[in-house]
CSV table of C-alpha atoms and ligand atoms in Angstrom, one decimal:
chain,number,residue,atom,x,y,z
A,1,MET,CA,172.4,298.4,111.6
A,2,LEU,CA,170.6,300.1,114.5
A,3,ALA,CA,173.6,302.1,115.5
A,4,GLU,CA,173.9,303.3,111.9
A,5,LEU,CA,170.2,304.2,111.7
A,6,TRP,CA,170.1,306.2,114.9
A,7,GLY,CA,173.7,307.5,114.7
A,8,LEU,CA,174.7,305.9,118.0
A,9,ASP,CA,178.1,304.7,119.4
A,10,TYR,CA,178.3,300.9,119.5
A,11,LEU,CA,180.2,298.4,121.6
A,12,SER,CA,180.0,294.6,121.5
A,13,THR,CA,181.7,293.4,124.6
A,14,GLY,CA,182.2,289.9,123.1
A,15,LYS,CA,183.9,291.4,119.9
A,16,GLN,CA,186.0,293.7,122.0
A,17,LEU,CA,187.1,290.8,124.2
A,18,ARG,CA,188.1,288.8,121.1
A,19,ARG,CA,190.1,291.8,119.8
A,20,GLU,CA,191.9,292.1,123.1
A,21,LEU,CA,192.7,288.4,123.0
A,22,LYS,CA,194.1,288.7,119.5
A,23,ALA,CA,196.2,291.7,120.4
A,24,GLY,CA,197.5,289.8,123.5
A,25,SER,CA,196.6,292.7,125.8
A,26,PRO,CA,196.4,292.1,129.6
A,27,LEU,CA,192.6,292.1,129.4
A,28,GLY,CA,192.8,289.6,126.5
A,29,LYS,CA,195.1,287.3,128.5
A,30,GLU,CA,192.8,287.4,131.6
A,31,ALA,CA,189.7,286.7,129.5
A,32,GLU,CA,191.2,283.9,127.4
A,33,PRO,CA,190.5,280.9,129.6
A,34,TYR,CA,186.9,281.9,130.0
A,35,LEU,CA,186.4,282.6,126.3
A,36,GLU,CA,188.0,279.3,125.4
A,37,ARG,CA,185.6,277.3,127.6
A,38,GLY,CA,182.4,279.2,126.7
A,39,HIS,CA,182.2,280.7,130.3
A,40,TYR,CA,181.2,284.2,131.0
A,41,VAL,CA,184.2,286.5,131.7
A,42,PRO,CA,184.2,287.7,135.3
A,43,ASP,CA,181.9,290.7,136.1
A,44,GLU,CA,184.7,293.0,137.2
A,45,LEU,CA,186.6,292.7,133.9
A,46,VAL,CA,183.6,293.2,131.7
A,47,LEU,CA,182.2,296.0,133.9
A,48,ALA,CA,185.5,297.9,133.7
A,49,LEU,CA,185.5,297.4,129.9
A,50,ALA,CA,181.9,298.5,129.3
A,51,LEU,CA,181.8,301.4,131.8
A,52,GLU,CA,185.2,302.8,130.7
A,53,TRP,CA,183.9,302.7,127.1
A,54,ASN,CA,180.6,304.3,128.2
A,55,LYS,CA,182.4,307.3,129.8
A,56,ARG,CA,183.9,308.1,126.3
A,57,ALA,CA,180.7,307.4,124.4
A,58,GLU,CA,178.5,310.2,123.1
A,59,ASP,CA,175.0,310.8,124.2
A,60,GLY,CA,173.4,307.7,122.7
A,61,TRP,CA,174.9,304.3,122.5
A,62,ILE,CA,174.1,300.6,122.0
A,63,LEU,CA,175.8,298.0,124.2
A,64,ASP,CA,175.6,294.6,122.5
A,65,GLY,CA,176.0,291.5,124.8
A,66,PHE,CA,176.1,293.6,128.0
A,67,PRO,CA,174.7,293.5,130.7
A,68,ARG,CA,174.7,289.7,130.9
A,69,THR,CA,174.5,289.2,134.6
A,70,LEU,CA,172.4,290.8,137.3
A,71,LEU,CA,175.4,292.4,138.9
A,72,GLN,CA,176.4,294.0,135.5
A,73,ALA,CA,172.8,295.3,135.1
A,74,THR,CA,172.6,296.8,138.6
A,75,GLU,CA,176.1,298.3,138.3
A,76,LEU,CA,175.2,299.9,134.9
A,77,ASP,CA,172.2,301.5,136.6
A,78,VAL,CA,174.4,302.8,139.4
A,79,PHE,CA,176.7,304.2,136.8
A,80,LEU,CA,173.9,305.9,134.8
A,81,LYS,CA,172.3,307.4,137.9
A,82,ASN,CA,169.1,309.3,136.9
A,83,GLN,CA,169.6,308.5,133.2
A,84,LYS,CA,168.9,304.8,133.9
A,85,ASP,CA,165.2,305.3,133.2
A,86,SER,CA,165.9,306.1,129.5
A,87,VAL,CA,167.7,302.8,129.0
A,88,ARG,CA,165.9,300.0,127.1
A,89,ALA,CA,167.0,296.4,127.1
A,90,LEU,CA,166.3,294.4,124.0
A,91,LEU,CA,165.9,290.7,124.3
A,92,LEU,CA,166.1,288.9,120.9
A,93,GLU,CA,164.4,285.5,121.3
A,94,VAL,CA,165.5,282.7,119.1
A,95,PRO,CA,164.8,278.9,119.5
A,96,SER,CA,168.0,277.1,120.6
A,97,SER,CA,167.9,274.8,117.6
A,98,GLU,CA,168.1,277.8,115.3
A,99,LEU,CA,170.9,279.3,117.4
A,100,GLN,CA,172.9,276.1,117.1
A,101,GLN,CA,172.5,276.2,113.3
A,102,ARG,CA,173.5,279.9,113.2
A,103,VAL,CA,176.7,279.3,115.2
A,104,ALA,CA,177.7,276.5,112.8
A,105,GLU,CA,177.1,278.7,109.8
A,106,ARG,CA,178.6,282.0,111.1
A,107,ARG,CA,181.7,283.4,109.5
A,108,GLU,CA,183.6,286.6,110.3
A,109,CYS,CA,186.0,288.8,108.4
A,110,THR,CA,189.5,288.8,110.0
A,111,SER,CA,190.1,292.4,108.9
A,112,CYS,CA,186.8,294.3,109.1
A,113,PRO,CA,183.5,294.1,111.2
A,114,TRP,CA,181.6,291.9,108.6
A,115,THR,CA,179.8,288.9,110.1
A,116,GLY,CA,177.6,286.7,107.9
A,117,THR,CA,176.9,283.1,107.0
A,118,ARG,CA,179.0,280.5,105.2
A,119,THR,CA,176.5,280.6,102.4
A,120,GLN,CA,176.8,284.3,101.9
A,121,ALA,CA,180.6,284.1,101.9
A,122,LYS,CA,180.7,281.1,99.5
A,123,ALA,CA,180.3,283.0,96.3
A,124,SER,CA,183.7,284.7,96.6
A,125,GLY,CA,185.2,282.8,99.6
A,126,ARG,CA,186.3,286.3,100.8
A,127,CYS,CA,184.7,289.0,102.8
A,128,PRO,CA,181.9,290.7,100.7
A,129,LEU,CA,182.8,294.1,102.2
A,130,CYS,CA,186.5,294.4,102.1
A,131,GLY,CA,187.7,291.2,100.4
A,132,GLY,CA,189.5,290.1,103.5
A,133,GLU,CA,190.1,286.6,104.8
A,134,LEU,CA,187.1,284.9,106.5
A,135,GLY,CA,187.3,282.7,109.6
A,136,GLN,CA,185.1,281.1,112.2
A,137,ARG,CA,184.8,282.5,115.6
A,138,GLN,CA,187.1,280.5,117.8
A,139,ASP,CA,184.3,279.9,120.3
A,140,ASP,CA,181.7,278.8,117.7
A,141,ASP,CA,182.1,275.0,118.3
A,142,LEU,CA,179.2,272.9,119.5
A,143,LYS,CA,180.6,272.2,123.0
A,144,ASN,CA,181.3,275.9,123.6
A,145,PHE,CA,177.9,276.9,122.2
A,146,ARG,CA,176.2,274.6,124.7
A,147,MET,CA,178.2,276.1,127.6
A,148,ARG,CA,177.3,279.6,126.5
A,149,LEU,CA,173.6,278.7,126.2
A,150,ARG,CA,173.6,277.3,129.7
A,151,ALA,CA,175.3,280.4,131.0
A,152,PHE,CA,172.7,282.5,129.3
A,153,GLU,CA,169.8,280.5,130.8
A,154,GLU,CA,171.3,280.6,134.3
A,155,LEU,CA,172.8,284.1,134.4
A,156,THR,CA,171.1,286.2,131.8
A,157,SER,CA,167.4,285.2,132.2
A,158,PRO,CA,167.4,287.1,135.6
A,159,VAL,CA,168.7,290.2,133.8
A,160,ALA,CA,165.6,290.1,131.5
A,161,GLU,CA,163.4,289.8,134.5
A,162,TYR,CA,165.2,292.8,136.1
A,163,TYR,CA,164.5,295.0,133.1
A,164,GLU,CA,160.9,293.6,132.8
A,165,SER,CA,160.1,294.5,136.4
A,166,SER,CA,161.1,298.1,135.7
A,167,GLN,CA,159.2,298.3,132.4
A,168,ARG,CA,162.4,298.7,130.4
A,169,LEU,CA,162.4,295.4,128.5
A,170,LEU,CA,161.6,294.9,124.9
A,171,ARG,CA,161.2,291.3,123.7
A,172,VAL,CA,161.5,290.9,120.0
A,173,SER,CA,161.6,287.7,118.0
A,174,GLY,CA,165.1,287.2,116.5
A,175,ALA,CA,163.8,284.6,113.9
A,176,GLY,CA,164.6,285.2,110.2
A,177,THR,CA,167.2,287.3,108.5
A,178,PRO,CA,169.0,290.3,110.0
A,179,GLU,CA,166.8,292.6,107.9
A,180,ASP,CA,163.6,290.9,109.3
A,181,VAL,CA,164.8,291.4,112.9
A,182,PHE,CA,165.9,295.0,112.2
A,183,GLN,CA,162.4,295.9,110.9
A,184,ARG,CA,160.8,294.2,113.9
A,185,ILE,CA,163.0,296.1,116.3
A,186,THR,CA,162.5,299.5,114.7
A,187,ALA,CA,158.7,298.9,114.6
A,188,GLN,CA,158.8,298.1,118.4
A,189,PHE,CA,160.7,301.3,119.2
A,190,ASN,CA,158.3,303.4,117.1
A,191,LEU,CA,155.5,302.1,119.4
A,192,GLN,CA,157.3,303.2,122.5
B,201,AMP,P1,179.4,287.4,122.3
B,201,AMP,O1,180.3,287.9,121.1
B,201,AMP,O2,178.5,288.5,122.8
B,201,AMP,O3,178.7,286.1,121.9
B,201,AMP,O4,180.4,287.1,123.5
B,201,AMP,C1,181.4,286.1,123.3
B,201,AMP,C2,181.9,285.7,124.7
B,201,AMP,O5,182.5,286.9,125.3
B,201,AMP,C3,180.9,285.2,125.7
B,201,AMP,O6,180.6,283.8,125.5
B,201,AMP,C4,181.6,285.5,127.0
B,201,AMP,O7,182.6,284.6,127.3
B,201,AMP,C5,182.3,286.8,126.8
B,201,AMP,N1,181.4,288.0,127.1
B,201,AMP,C6,180.9,288.9,126.2
B,201,AMP,N2,180.1,289.8,126.9
B,201,AMP,C7,180.1,289.4,128.2
B,201,AMP,C8,179.5,289.9,129.4
B,201,AMP,N3,178.7,291.0,129.3
B,201,AMP,N4,179.7,289.3,130.5
B,201,AMP,C9,180.5,288.2,130.6
B,201,AMP,N5,181.1,287.6,129.5
B,201,AMP,C10,180.9,288.3,128.3
C-alpha cells in the first residue's frame, strides 16, 4: 500500500525467498532448510539478494523484512554510502499473542501477491483479486512461528536499536487492520 501510494519499488525478502524455493533455483535450494525450520537465512545469501535488487531499483524503494540482523543493517549502510541518512526504518509493533493469531489466520494467493485472512477468503474460497487458489504459507505453523519470534527478539531487536541511535527509526503500532496501520504510518511520515 505504501509503495503504491508513494510510487516506490518494493521487495519483500521473505516473499522473494519463497518464490525462489518454489522455482527450485540455487538460492531457493540453499534457503530451504532455514525457511523450513523458521531460522533466518544466512546473511550472505540475503545480502546478495537485497543489494542486487537495490542496484536495479529506481530512486525510491521499500525493503520489507530487511535488514533483519545487525550485519545486514551495517552492510546496507556501507552500500548506500552518503544516501544512508535518507533511509528510515519502520518498526511495526504488535503483541506476540496477536501475531500468533494472525499467522494462523493468514492465507496467500498461489498466483498473485494477495495476502489476507481466512475470514476474508471464506466468502468465495478463492483469491478476491484474481480468483486464484489460496494456500497457507508453508512456514506459518505454530512451531515455526515461535522460532521466528525468537530469532526476531535475538537478532532484530539490535537492528531497531541501531536505527534508533542514528535517529532513523520510526516505531508504529501494528495493531488493527492493514488500513489502520497504513494511516498511522503515513501520519508519522507526514510529521517527519
Ligand atoms: P517474511 O516473509 O519476512 O516473514 O520472511 C520469511 C522467512 O524468510 C523468515 O522467517 C526468514 O527465514 C527468511 N528471511 C526473510 N528475510 C530475511 C532476512 N532479511 N534475513 C534473514 N532471513 C530472512
